[in-house]
XYZ file of N, CA and C in Angstrom:
813
model
N 20.366 14.466 15.776
C 20.899 13.974 16.086
C 20.086 12.429 15.760
N 20.932 11.411 15.122
C 20.650 9.978 14.745
C 21.186 8.896 15.185
N 20.979 7.348 15.239
C 21.615 6.735 15.301
C 20.944 5.359 15.181
N 21.784 4.255 14.640
C 21.422 2.707 14.277
C 21.606 2.064 15.688
N 19.835 1.307 16.111
C 20.387 0.290 16.891
C 20.351 -1.234 16.494
N 20.333 -2.163 17.063
C 19.784 -3.294 16.215
C 18.838 -4.288 17.249
N 17.930 -4.983 17.051
C 16.774 -5.414 17.584
C 17.412 -6.303 18.603
N 18.653 -6.731 19.103
C 19.224 -7.633 20.131
C 19.336 -6.065 21.193
N 19.776 -4.833 20.705
C 19.754 -3.601 21.854
C 18.577 -3.507 22.157
N 17.257 -3.726 21.007
C 15.953 -3.339 21.494
C 15.466 -3.888 22.919
N 16.037 -5.157 22.641
C 15.791 -6.563 23.798
C 16.511 -6.685 25.255
N 17.456 -5.882 25.444
C 18.244 -5.849 26.228
C 17.922 -5.237 27.815
N 17.494 -5.933 29.236
C 17.197 -5.611 29.808
C 18.069 -4.733 30.466
N 18.901 -4.354 30.394
C 20.074 -3.067 30.926
C 19.906 -1.852 30.158
N 18.931 -1.744 28.973
C 18.510 -0.410 28.180
C 16.831 0.358 29.061
N 17.330 1.325 28.237
C 15.503 2.327 29.312
C 14.626 1.386 28.948
N 13.624 1.707 30.179
C 12.520 0.993 30.097
C 11.727 1.200 28.989
N 11.865 2.329 27.572
C 11.274 2.383 26.250
C 11.698 1.090 25.615
N 12.723 0.392 25.360
C 13.283 -0.174 24.624
C 12.733 -1.514 24.971
N 11.776 -1.872 26.256
C 11.313 -3.271 26.422
C 9.809 -2.689 26.264
N 9.267 -1.656 25.768
C 8.047 -1.585 25.432
C 7.667 -2.957 24.838
N 6.158 -3.483 25.548
C 5.796 -5.066 24.488
C 4.524 -3.950 23.838
N 4.237 -4.441 22.081
C 3.030 -3.881 21.021
C 1.993 -4.280 21.668
N 0.781 -3.702 21.266
C -0.273 -4.449 21.415
C -0.681 -5.313 20.693
N 0.074 -5.585 19.235
C -0.216 -6.559 18.022
C 0.777 -6.568 17.610
N 1.098 -7.654 16.759
C 2.454 -8.339 16.023
C 2.611 -7.874 14.352
N 3.362 -7.325 14.367
C 3.373 -6.380 13.229
C 3.425 -7.094 11.769
N 2.894 -6.585 10.684
C 2.360 -7.050 9.460
C 3.772 -8.009 9.035
N 3.893 -8.678 8.139
C 5.133 -9.411 7.450
C 5.527 -8.169 6.717
N 6.960 -8.248 6.390
C 7.725 -7.049 5.510
C 7.162 -7.425 4.239
N 6.938 -5.927 3.737
C 6.278 -5.702 2.128
C 6.930 -5.022 1.524
N 6.286 -4.599 0.081
C 6.951 -3.242 -1.043
C 7.881 -3.830 -1.528
N 8.510 -3.347 -1.854
C 10.164 -2.852 -2.579
C 11.230 -3.890 -1.824
N 11.633 -4.308 -2.957
C 12.723 -5.703 -2.606
C 13.615 -5.034 -1.696
N 14.285 -3.853 -2.144
C 15.397 -3.490 -2.233
C 15.063 -2.568 -0.877
N 13.795 -2.435 -0.042
C 14.390 -1.868 1.648
C 13.902 -3.005 2.225
N 13.639 -3.862 1.871
C 13.722 -4.987 2.674
C 14.745 -5.095 3.790
N 16.205 -4.705 3.055
C 17.276 -4.908 3.852
C 16.921 -3.552 5.229
N 16.232 -3.081 5.357
C 16.063 -2.155 6.540
C 14.909 -2.932 7.394
N 14.785 -3.921 7.619
C 14.351 -5.163 8.519
C 15.416 -5.368 9.374
N 14.963 -5.141 10.739
C 15.935 -5.425 11.690
C 17.015 -4.587 12.282
N 16.605 -2.862 11.460
C 17.082 -1.733 11.956
C 16.821 -1.150 12.526
N 17.038 -0.357 13.191
C 16.763 0.631 14.105
C 17.075 2.283 14.058
N 16.285 3.089 13.765
C 17.266 4.547 13.637
C 16.563 5.223 15.141
N 17.492 6.058 15.615
C 16.762 6.681 16.117
C 16.795 8.514 16.071
N 16.483 9.762 16.869
C 16.247 10.909 16.353
C 15.964 11.359 17.725
N 16.701 12.608 17.785
C 16.552 13.540 19.107
C 16.082 14.834 18.834
N 14.411 15.604 19.564
C 14.230 16.412 19.073
C 13.500 17.235 20.407
N 14.042 18.539 20.868
C 13.560 18.848 22.152
C 14.070 18.110 23.303
N 12.825 17.464 24.001
C 12.758 16.387 25.206
C 12.605 14.976 24.747
N 12.277 14.891 23.299
C 11.718 13.011 23.168
C 12.835 12.765 22.241
N 13.099 11.523 22.451
C 14.058 10.788 21.439
C 13.123 9.467 20.593
N 12.700 9.768 19.433
C 11.922 8.657 18.406
C 13.329 7.665 17.942
N 12.399 6.487 17.821
C 13.292 5.234 17.187
C 12.192 4.641 16.158
N 12.765 4.420 15.091
C 12.064 3.983 14.171
C 12.633 2.678 13.819
N 12.025 1.809 13.804
C 12.464 0.162 13.208
C 11.472 -0.257 12.158
N 11.988 0.172 10.948
C 11.131 -0.042 9.581
C 10.257 -1.785 9.877
N 9.500 -1.872 9.551
C 8.318 -2.993 9.402
C 8.222 -3.486 10.715
N 8.778 -2.795 11.932
C 8.379 -3.194 13.217
C 7.407 -1.967 14.308
N 8.447 -1.383 14.446
C 7.625 -0.235 15.370
C 8.096 1.085 15.098
N 7.245 2.064 16.327
C 7.586 3.467 16.439
C 7.712 3.582 17.915
N 8.563 4.183 18.432
C 8.319 4.824 19.983
C 9.136 5.689 20.236
N 8.467 6.618 21.248
C 8.881 8.067 22.090
C 9.163 7.795 23.104
N 10.300 8.412 23.571
C 11.076 8.384 24.896
C 11.551 9.977 25.369
N 10.579 9.702 26.325
C 10.581 11.514 27.152
C 12.225 11.243 27.642
N 13.281 12.724 27.274
C 14.573 12.525 28.112
C 14.435 13.564 28.975
N 14.039 12.919 30.305
C 14.013 13.848 31.427
C 14.580 12.738 32.549
N 14.129 13.631 33.497
C 14.923 12.885 34.920
C 13.531 12.726 35.716
N 12.734 12.856 35.295
C 11.173 12.651 35.938
C 10.942 11.481 36.376
N 10.250 11.139 37.711
C 10.634 9.586 37.573
C 9.561 8.818 37.030
N 8.569 9.528 36.706
C 7.412 9.019 35.323
C 7.587 9.656 34.164
N 8.325 9.524 33.097
C 9.057 10.507 32.130
C 8.506 9.082 31.249
N 8.253 9.558 30.067
C 7.080 9.266 29.038
C 7.930 8.169 28.398
N 7.508 6.991 27.979
C 7.770 5.868 26.690
C 6.460 5.881 26.030
N 6.640 5.416 24.998
C 5.495 4.390 24.680
C 6.031 4.432 23.517
N 4.770 3.593 22.982
C 4.678 3.368 21.131
C 3.550 4.046 20.352
N 4.352 4.833 19.321
C 3.576 5.512 18.303
C 2.945 4.698 17.361
N 2.922 3.598 17.174
C 2.906 2.656 15.860
C 3.516 1.805 16.164
N 2.682 0.513 15.398
C 3.288 -0.895 14.681
C 3.242 -1.221 13.281
N 3.965 -1.638 13.001
C 4.048 -0.979 11.574
C 2.842 -2.588 10.445
N 1.872 -2.141 9.982
C 0.571 -2.314 9.191
C 0.423 -2.902 8.065
N 0.881 -1.230 7.052
C 0.764 -1.359 5.710
C 0.848 -0.202 5.100
N 1.062 -0.729 3.679
C 1.898 0.732 3.089
C 0.437 1.876 2.251
N 0.890 3.238 2.264
C -0.085 4.005 1.357
C 0.386 3.878 -0.027
N -0.639 3.475 -0.857
C -0.713 3.640 -1.947
C -1.419 4.595 -2.969
N -0.886 5.672 -3.679
C -1.262 6.430 -4.428
C -0.797 6.368 -5.796
N -1.517 5.754 -6.810
C -1.268 6.199 -8.198
C -0.174 5.531 -8.276
N -0.334 4.107 -8.228
C 0.650 3.268 -8.466
C 2.125 3.366 -7.622
N 2.097 4.154 -6.346
C 3.508 4.577 -5.848
C 3.210 4.464 -4.538
N 4.450 3.838 -4.086
C 4.502 3.678 -2.404
C 4.706 4.942 -1.751
N 3.731 5.836 -1.369
C 3.623 6.729 -0.759
C 3.810 7.241 0.918
N 3.898 6.215 1.573
C 4.268 6.255 3.239
C 3.948 4.702 3.802
N 4.518 4.710 4.680
C 4.579 3.700 5.945
C 3.699 3.491 6.757
N 2.414 3.179 7.071
C 1.618 3.318 8.380
C 1.898 2.608 9.309
N 2.415 3.008 10.832
C 2.240 2.455 12.076
C 0.636 2.819 12.620
N 0.391 1.648 12.879
C -0.685 1.806 13.390
C -0.822 1.172 14.824
N -2.331 1.343 15.951
C -2.337 0.462 16.816
C -1.299 0.469 18.050
N -1.032 1.863 18.213
C -0.174 2.578 19.104
C -0.983 2.292 20.693
N 0.007 3.048 21.376
C -0.721 3.673 22.557
C -1.728 3.884 22.743
N -2.498 4.083 24.153
C -4.157 4.803 23.794
C -3.536 6.136 24.196
N -4.526 6.926 23.334
C -4.348 8.464 23.453
C -5.795 8.987 23.339
N -6.411 9.500 24.569
C -7.673 10.164 24.656
C -8.624 9.129 23.634
N -8.846 7.649 23.862
C -9.506 7.367 23.595
C -9.749 6.682 21.945
N -8.498 6.706 21.631
C -8.301 6.666 20.406
C -6.606 5.932 20.270
N -6.083 5.126 19.472
C -4.743 4.611 19.685
C -3.619 5.447 18.581
N -2.539 5.595 18.799
C -2.020 6.588 18.276
C -1.325 5.724 17.012
N -1.149 6.488 16.276
C -0.864 6.412 14.856
C 0.346 6.899 14.220
N 1.283 6.531 13.322
C 2.076 7.146 12.628
C 2.088 7.023 10.958
N 2.267 8.159 10.603
C 3.248 8.025 8.721
C 4.407 8.303 8.549
N 5.096 7.342 7.944
C 6.439 7.396 7.786
C 6.552 7.641 6.634
N 6.952 8.695 5.703
C 7.467 9.437 4.535
C 8.985 8.630 3.782
N 8.688 8.440 2.905
C 10.609 7.800 2.676
C 10.520 8.788 1.606
N 12.132 9.688 2.032
C 12.379 10.398 0.732
C 13.960 10.256 0.554
N 14.267 10.667 -0.524
C 15.845 10.786 -1.084
C 16.681 11.110 -0.273
N 18.110 10.635 0.567
C 19.086 11.225 1.365
C 20.521 10.428 1.011
N 21.315 11.172 1.390
C 22.819 10.382 1.075
C 22.999 9.245 2.264
N 22.002 9.049 3.097
C 22.111 8.055 3.934
C 20.657 7.602 5.062
N 20.715 6.718 5.488
C 19.252 5.963 6.167
C 19.319 6.830 7.239
N 18.472 7.641 7.511
C 18.406 8.513 9.131
C 16.918 8.668 9.086
N 16.661 9.303 10.274
C 15.154 10.164 10.439
C 15.686 11.019 10.396
N 15.006 12.064 9.828
C 14.743 13.617 9.562
C 14.081 14.492 9.744
N 12.873 14.287 10.537
C 12.012 15.082 11.031
C 10.810 14.130 11.770
N 10.262 14.919 12.574
C 9.143 14.499 12.767
C 7.886 15.709 13.551
N 7.012 14.831 13.441
C 5.594 16.061 13.629
C 4.498 15.504 14.246
N 4.030 16.255 14.934
C 2.596 15.706 15.310
C 1.360 16.425 14.725
N 0.860 16.353 13.262
C -0.319 17.168 12.516
C -1.365 17.443 13.079
N -1.681 16.115 13.743
C -3.043 16.424 14.366
C -2.723 15.124 15.596
N -3.708 15.749 17.046
C -3.799 15.219 18.099
C -3.582 13.380 17.857
N -2.474 12.842 18.408
C -2.368 11.457 18.416
C -1.843 10.649 17.354
N -1.637 11.885 16.142
C -1.183 10.918 14.967
C -0.447 11.797 14.375
N 1.234 11.274 14.075
C 2.345 11.271 14.247
C 2.982 11.548 12.676
N 3.823 12.460 12.044
C 4.291 12.539 10.803
C 5.570 12.485 10.895
N 6.458 11.480 10.235
C 7.893 11.176 10.163
C 8.607 11.168 9.071
N 9.451 11.650 8.654
C 10.388 11.711 7.698
C 11.388 10.772 7.726
N 12.087 10.027 6.875
C 12.904 9.160 6.919
C 13.593 9.289 5.784
N 15.240 9.698 5.381
C 15.598 9.779 4.312
C 16.674 8.576 4.377
N 16.851 8.373 2.520
C 17.454 7.226 2.796
C 17.956 7.111 0.692
N 19.053 6.831 0.666
C 19.222 6.827 -0.599
C 18.412 5.359 -1.557
N 18.284 4.236 -0.873
C 17.345 3.290 -1.413
C 15.986 3.842 -2.145
N 15.498 5.219 -2.071
C 14.317 5.740 -2.842
C 15.162 6.823 -3.961
N 16.108 7.076 -4.243
C 16.239 8.060 -4.895
C 16.035 8.130 -6.687
N 16.145 6.583 -6.956
C 15.600 6.250 -8.502
C 14.253 6.501 -8.437
N 13.633 7.345 -9.571
C 12.145 7.993 -9.645
C 11.532 6.821 -9.648
N 12.257 5.505 -10.094
C 11.322 4.340 -10.130
C 11.279 3.213 -9.028
N 11.719 3.532 -7.638
C 12.095 2.844 -6.564
C 11.056 2.861 -5.402
N 9.957 3.435 -6.124
C 8.731 3.379 -5.268
C 7.310 3.313 -5.575
N 7.568 2.338 -7.196
C 6.730 1.967 -7.619
C 5.972 0.521 -7.511
N 4.600 0.836 -7.423
C 4.345 -0.499 -7.047
C 3.798 -1.739 -8.110
N 3.947 -1.417 -9.251
C 3.409 -2.387 -9.741
C 4.861 -3.288 -10.170
N 5.736 -3.050 -10.199
C 7.421 -3.899 -10.419
C 7.348 -4.433 -9.571
N 6.722 -4.471 -7.890
C 6.699 -5.564 -7.470
C 5.796 -6.481 -7.188
N 5.205 -6.405 -7.865
C 3.859 -7.774 -8.011
C 4.264 -8.687 -8.519
N 3.528 -10.266 -8.115
C 3.973 -11.111 -8.894
C 3.421 -10.958 -10.689
N 3.846 -12.159 -11.490
C 3.292 -12.225 -12.451
C 1.959 -12.212 -12.679
N 1.620 -13.277 -11.982
C -0.135 -13.390 -11.204
C -1.053 -11.728 -11.184
N -0.193 -11.494 -9.770
C -0.722 -10.174 -9.532
C -1.283 -8.984 -10.736
N 0.194 -8.864 -11.467
C 0.218 -7.718 -12.753
C -0.311 -8.426 -14.229
N -1.025 -9.054 -14.285
C -1.840 -9.656 -15.149
C -3.272 -9.267 -14.651
N -3.910 -9.626 -13.167
C -4.848 -9.088 -12.424
C -4.763 -7.727 -12.841
N -3.969 -7.161 -13.050
C -3.697 -5.707 -12.118
C -4.663 -5.146 -13.973
N -3.261 -6.023 -15.193
C -4.052 -5.068 -16.566
C -5.005 -5.663 -16.699
N -5.769 -7.089 -16.547
C -7.191 -6.821 -16.772
C -8.217 -6.243 -16.704
N -8.244 -5.425 -15.047
C -8.859 -4.331 -14.167
C -9.051 -3.363 -15.301
N -7.519 -2.803 -15.767
C -7.346 -1.910 -16.449
C -8.305 -1.571 -17.409
N -7.732 -2.886 -18.164
C -8.635 -3.052 -19.538
C -10.248 -3.010 -19.452
N -10.456 -3.879 -18.050
C -12.042 -3.588 -17.627
C -12.825 -2.668 -17.306
N -12.079 -1.440 -16.847
C -12.338 -0.023 -16.495
C -12.126 0.452 -18.036
N -11.256 0.294 -18.719
C -11.257 1.007 -19.993
C -12.256 0.937 -21.167
N -12.654 -0.525 -20.545
C -13.838 -0.769 -21.903
C -15.245 -0.446 -21.237
N -14.841 -0.343 -19.867
C -16.659 0.386 -19.428
C -16.945 -0.525 -18.715
N -16.110 -1.871 -18.577
C -17.308 -3.351 -17.980
C -17.521 -3.094 -16.676
N -16.585 -2.142 -16.016
C -16.387 -1.820 -14.363
C -16.860 -0.203 -13.921
N -17.338 -0.199 -12.788
C -16.858 1.319 -12.462
C -15.824 1.653 -12.029
N -15.729 2.704 -11.582
C -14.714 3.507 -11.023
C -14.397 2.851 -9.475
N -15.203 2.234 -8.687
C -15.715 1.983 -7.091
C -15.026 -0.061 -7.879
N -15.592 0.019 -8.713
C -15.600 -1.785 -9.484
C -13.745 -2.031 -9.336
N -12.826 -1.174 -9.880
C -11.804 -0.978 -10.461
C -10.889 -0.632 -8.939
N -11.296 0.129 -8.147
C -10.602 0.446 -6.700
C -10.403 -0.626 -5.788
N -12.043 -1.581 -6.225
C -12.000 -2.704 -5.336
C -10.932 -3.882 -5.634
N -10.916 -3.856 -7.018
C -9.926 -5.285 -7.526
C -8.845 -4.543 -7.210
N -8.216 -3.395 -7.795
C -6.697 -3.108 -7.198
C -6.485 -3.166 -5.410
N -7.563 -2.719 -4.496
C -7.606 -3.493 -3.155
C -7.218 -4.734 -3.076
N -8.111 -5.977 -3.859
C -7.886 -7.171 -3.884
C -6.344 -7.216 -4.139
N -6.165 -6.770 -4.807
C -4.675 -7.395 -5.421
C -3.409 -6.676 -4.486
N -3.757 -5.550 -3.682
C -2.773 -5.089 -3.094
C -3.035 -5.525 -1.898
N -4.000 -6.204 -1.284
C -3.918 -7.117 0.031
C -3.512 -8.383 -0.425
N -3.416 -9.249 -1.527
C -3.150 -10.374 -1.961
C -1.189 -10.177 -1.658
N -1.060 -9.244 -2.106
C 0.077 -9.169 -2.152
C 1.425 -8.510 -0.736
N 0.080 -8.456 0.361
C 0.329 -7.901 1.508
C 0.853 -6.432 1.680
N 0.777 -5.688 0.463
C 0.877 -4.217 0.261
C -0.139 -3.795 1.543
N -1.353 -4.020 1.688
C -2.183 -3.349 2.366
C -3.070 -4.374 3.321
N -3.221 -4.389 4.380
C -3.508 -5.292 5.318
C -5.006 -5.534 5.066
N -5.050 -7.156 5.093
C -6.380 -7.569 4.917
C -7.434 -7.444 5.105
N -9.041 -7.246 4.689
C -9.740 -6.698 5.263
C -10.648 -7.923 4.777
N -10.708 -8.971 4.281
C -11.132 -10.406 3.514
C -12.157 -10.852 4.564
N -11.417 -11.092 5.954
C -12.243 -11.583 7.116
C -13.674 -10.763 7.204
N -13.358 -9.726 7.131
C -14.834 -8.794 7.511
C -15.875 -9.178 6.394
N -14.775 -8.981 5.339
C -15.858 -9.097 4.121
C -16.929 -10.446 4.526
N -16.017 -11.644 4.631
C -16.544 -12.601 4.495
C -17.783 -12.813 5.302
N -18.052 -12.046 6.529
C -18.946 -12.174 7.364
C -19.918 -11.665 7.532
N -19.824 -10.377 6.132
C -20.856 -10.022 5.796
C -21.874 -10.605 4.799
N -21.367 -11.442 4.215
C -21.852 -12.261 2.993
C -23.311 -13.076 3.762
N -24.338 -12.601 3.106
C -25.687 -13.353 3.886
C -25.984 -14.725 2.987
N -25.876 -14.519 1.552
C -26.602 -15.284 0.784
C -25.459 -14.979 -0.679
N -25.691 -16.463 -2.096
C -24.892 -15.837 -3.294
C -25.398 -14.372 -3.695
N -24.567 -13.883 -4.309
C -24.816 -12.463 -4.979
C -25.162 -12.994 -6.123
N -26.169 -12.123 -7.023
C -26.079 -12.012 -8.804
C -25.372 -11.260 -9.482
N -24.807 -10.114 -8.129
C -23.693 -9.281 -9.359
C -22.260 -10.580 -9.676
N -21.421 -9.603 -10.520
C -20.084 -10.288 -11.136
C -19.272 -10.056 -9.782
N -19.296 -11.548 -9.062
C -18.147 -11.799 -7.902
C -16.605 -11.951 -8.390
N -16.772 -11.523 -10.269
C -14.732 -11.495 -10.287
C -14.868 -10.785 -11.494
N -13.550 -10.363 -12.188
C -13.486 -9.861 -13.280
C -13.644 -10.919 -14.302
N -13.221 -12.112 -13.681
C -13.599 -13.557 -15.037
C -15.053 -13.423 -14.824
N -15.728 -13.697 -14.563
C -16.986 -13.919 -14.424
C -17.789 -12.431 -15.117
N -17.153 -11.675 -14.972
C -17.590 -10.380 -15.704
C -16.891 -10.314 -17.208
N -16.103 -10.511 -17.515
C -15.186 -10.562 -18.763
C -16.188 -11.823 -19.735
N -16.223 -12.699 -19.116
C -17.168 -13.988 -19.686
C -18.601 -13.632 -20.166
N -19.143 -12.781 -18.955
C -20.983 -12.096 -19.507
C -20.442 -11.283 -20.542
N -19.630 -10.414 -20.718
C -19.303 -9.087 -21.803
C -19.044 -10.136 -23.078
N -18.395 -11.099 -23.359
C -18.247 -11.627 -24.058
C -19.423 -12.286 -24.611
N -20.350 -13.223 -23.518
C -21.577 -13.242 -24.002
C -22.358 -12.443 -24.874
N -22.332 -11.203 -24.405
C -23.363 -10.241 -24.789
C -23.055 -9.822 -26.256
N -21.517 -9.618 -26.158
C -20.988 -9.255 -27.773
C -21.194 -10.185 -28.818
N -21.198 -11.257 -28.636
C -21.968 -11.946 -29.486
C -23.223 -11.802 -29.777
N -23.929 -11.580 -29.017
C -25.645 -11.780 -28.712
C -25.784 -10.282 -29.979
N -24.844 -9.369 -29.634
C -25.405 -7.928 -30.393
C -24.750 -7.944 -31.797
N -23.725 -8.733 -32.030
C -23.212 -9.405 -33.290
C -24.132 -10.225 -34.217
N -25.118 -11.124 -33.267
C -25.595 -11.893 -34.088
C -27.583 -10.918 -34.696
N -27.490 -10.076 -33.614
C -28.696 -9.187 -33.711
C -28.207 -7.695 -34.836
N -27.033 -7.699 -35.115
C -26.426 -7.095 -35.743
C -26.795 -7.347 -37.370
N -26.406 -9.056 -37.269
C -26.059 -9.817 -38.677
C -28.038 -9.727 -38.940
N -29.073 -10.000 -38.454
C -30.229 -10.022 -38.292
C -30.948 -8.179 -39.004
N -30.349 -7.339 -38.530
C -30.808 -6.270 -38.849
C -29.655 -5.660 -40.521
N -28.654 -5.877 -40.552
C -28.513 -5.926 -41.758
C -28.584 -6.667 -43.116
N -29.656 -8.011 -42.545
C -29.662 -8.649 -43.436
C -31.320 -8.459 -44.017
N -32.472 -7.444 -43.014
C -33.104 -6.970 -43.162
C -33.078 -5.471 -43.643
N -32.152 -5.494 -44.311
C -32.003 -3.373 -44.093
C -32.412 -2.873 -43.561
N -31.773 -3.224 -42.077
C -32.575 -1.970 -41.152
C -30.968 -1.079 -40.421
N -31.322 0.201 -40.859
C -29.877 1.370 -40.138
C -29.934 0.783 -38.687
N -28.786 0.880 -38.234
C -28.735 0.847 -36.640
C -27.305 1.753 -36.300
N -27.214 2.454 -35.110
C -25.588 3.132 -35.195
C -24.707 2.296 -34.434
N -23.746 2.125 -34.534
C -22.352 1.878 -33.779
C -21.258 2.728 -32.995
N -21.252 1.426 -31.658
C -20.362 2.219 -30.846
C -19.441 2.756 -30.907
N -18.477 3.641 -31.237
C -17.421 4.314 -31.508
C -16.464 3.699 -30.699
N -16.875 3.457 -29.346
C -15.522 3.351 -28.200
C -15.529 1.806 -28.469
N -15.963 1.087 -29.085
C -16.043 -0.239 -29.623
C -14.340 -0.966 -29.790
N -14.212 0.082 -30.916
C -13.187 0.378 -32.066
C -11.194 0.387 -31.323
N -12.099 0.958 -30.222
C -10.646 1.402 -29.164
C -9.486 0.227 -28.751
N -9.995 -0.821 -28.541
C -9.729 -2.308 -28.257
C -8.574 -2.074 -27.257
N -7.315 -2.958 -27.382
C -6.773 -2.689 -26.225
C -5.757 -1.519 -26.417
N -5.728 -0.781 -27.111
C -4.989 0.571 -26.966
C -4.573 1.002 -25.459
N -5.728 1.600 -24.822
C -5.854 1.955 -23.528
C -4.421 1.105 -22.560
N -4.778 0.262 -22.289
C -3.840 -1.067 -21.924
C -2.743 -0.814 -22.029
N -2.341 -0.621 -23.422
C -1.029 -0.830 -23.815
C -0.469 0.425 -23.381
N -0.795 1.877 -23.301
C -0.467 2.804 -22.964
C -0.142 2.492 -21.480
N -1.511 1.876 -20.665
C -1.346 2.680 -19.078
C 0.249 1.299 -19.426
N -0.016 0.285 -19.339
C 1.428 -0.675 -19.328
C 2.627 0.296 -19.178
N 3.018 1.192 -20.168
C 4.201 2.173 -19.954
C 4.424 2.943 -18.269
N 2.984 2.814 -17.983
C 3.161 3.768 -16.687
C 3.253 3.131 -15.954
N 2.720 1.620 -15.675
C 2.478 0.644 -15.149
C 3.940 0.077 -14.442
N 4.954 -0.428 -15.557
C 5.932 -0.820 -15.663
C 7.084 0.286 -15.132
N 8.319 -0.517 -14.769
C 9.325 0.731 -14.645
C 10.675 -0.165 -13.744
N 11.873 0.139 -13.767
C 12.819 -0.093 -13.127
C 12.754 0.174 -12.026
N 13.306 -0.354 -10.432
C 13.311 -0.007 -9.403
C 14.411 0.367 -8.907
N 15.438 0.704 -9.728
C 16.293 1.456 -9.596
C 17.298 1.024 -8.493
N 17.549 -0.107 -8.376
C 18.455 -0.783 -6.723
C 19.784 -0.723 -7.657
N 20.711 -0.254 -6.752
C 22.192 -0.475 -6.884
C 22.514 -0.934 -6.052
N 23.284 -2.354 -6.239
C 23.986 -3.236 -5.589
C 24.439 -2.651 -4.698
N 24.585 -3.187 -3.086
C 25.281 -2.706 -2.157
C 24.805 -1.465 -1.306
N 23.846 -0.221 -2.120
C 23.346 0.568 -1.210
C 22.998 0.551 -0.706
N 22.989 1.070 0.246
C 22.542 1.029 2.012
C 22.406 2.568 2.500
């Protein structure tokens, strides 16, 4: 069984106590695919066994025991925090900082799947205090509807392109590439920012590359020096080996862009 509630219903003092639960933290701002933003401000209910679940996209998830007991449980299973991203795809919505549960806070991952209407379809608890919800909606039926790259600003898309190129040319490690992507996703509001914690750990200036731009500048300087040395070797007829990897140029990013870019598949008026 499922239904849709509105924020005004959630704040109605005459509803069950679970509808007036106060979250521990403020939900993160709405983010991700623009065509999913229309779900903000709506809530979807689902009853399974003795519990009623209420999922409010970009807000929170609550659980209410359907019982006549005087102390029937009603609590928060998670508050909207961030997206989960894997291989340029939004794979889930993470709701964290829910009610305390055995020394930890409850949290829920919401998986979006294609369906004829927007509704909660399944609820499970794969591990203690960690829940999994399946939310069906026609808004994700297009194969490109959950791609990350098209949701980014032009500036952040350029930064991602540069990071791809730097990884392809071997200028940065895989960890460095993932760190750059993390920064891009945080700037886009897709992931919850951790930059405050990083700044607190910085004691002094670092001699390592602090940005992709600085890394690229150093690489260009080194390339010019290599060309100068090659010229000297050639002038004195001294044989040397060239790096075959250098001739690849920007072919890798051109191919990668075909994977990153995509149509979000939004159909006007679809809900």
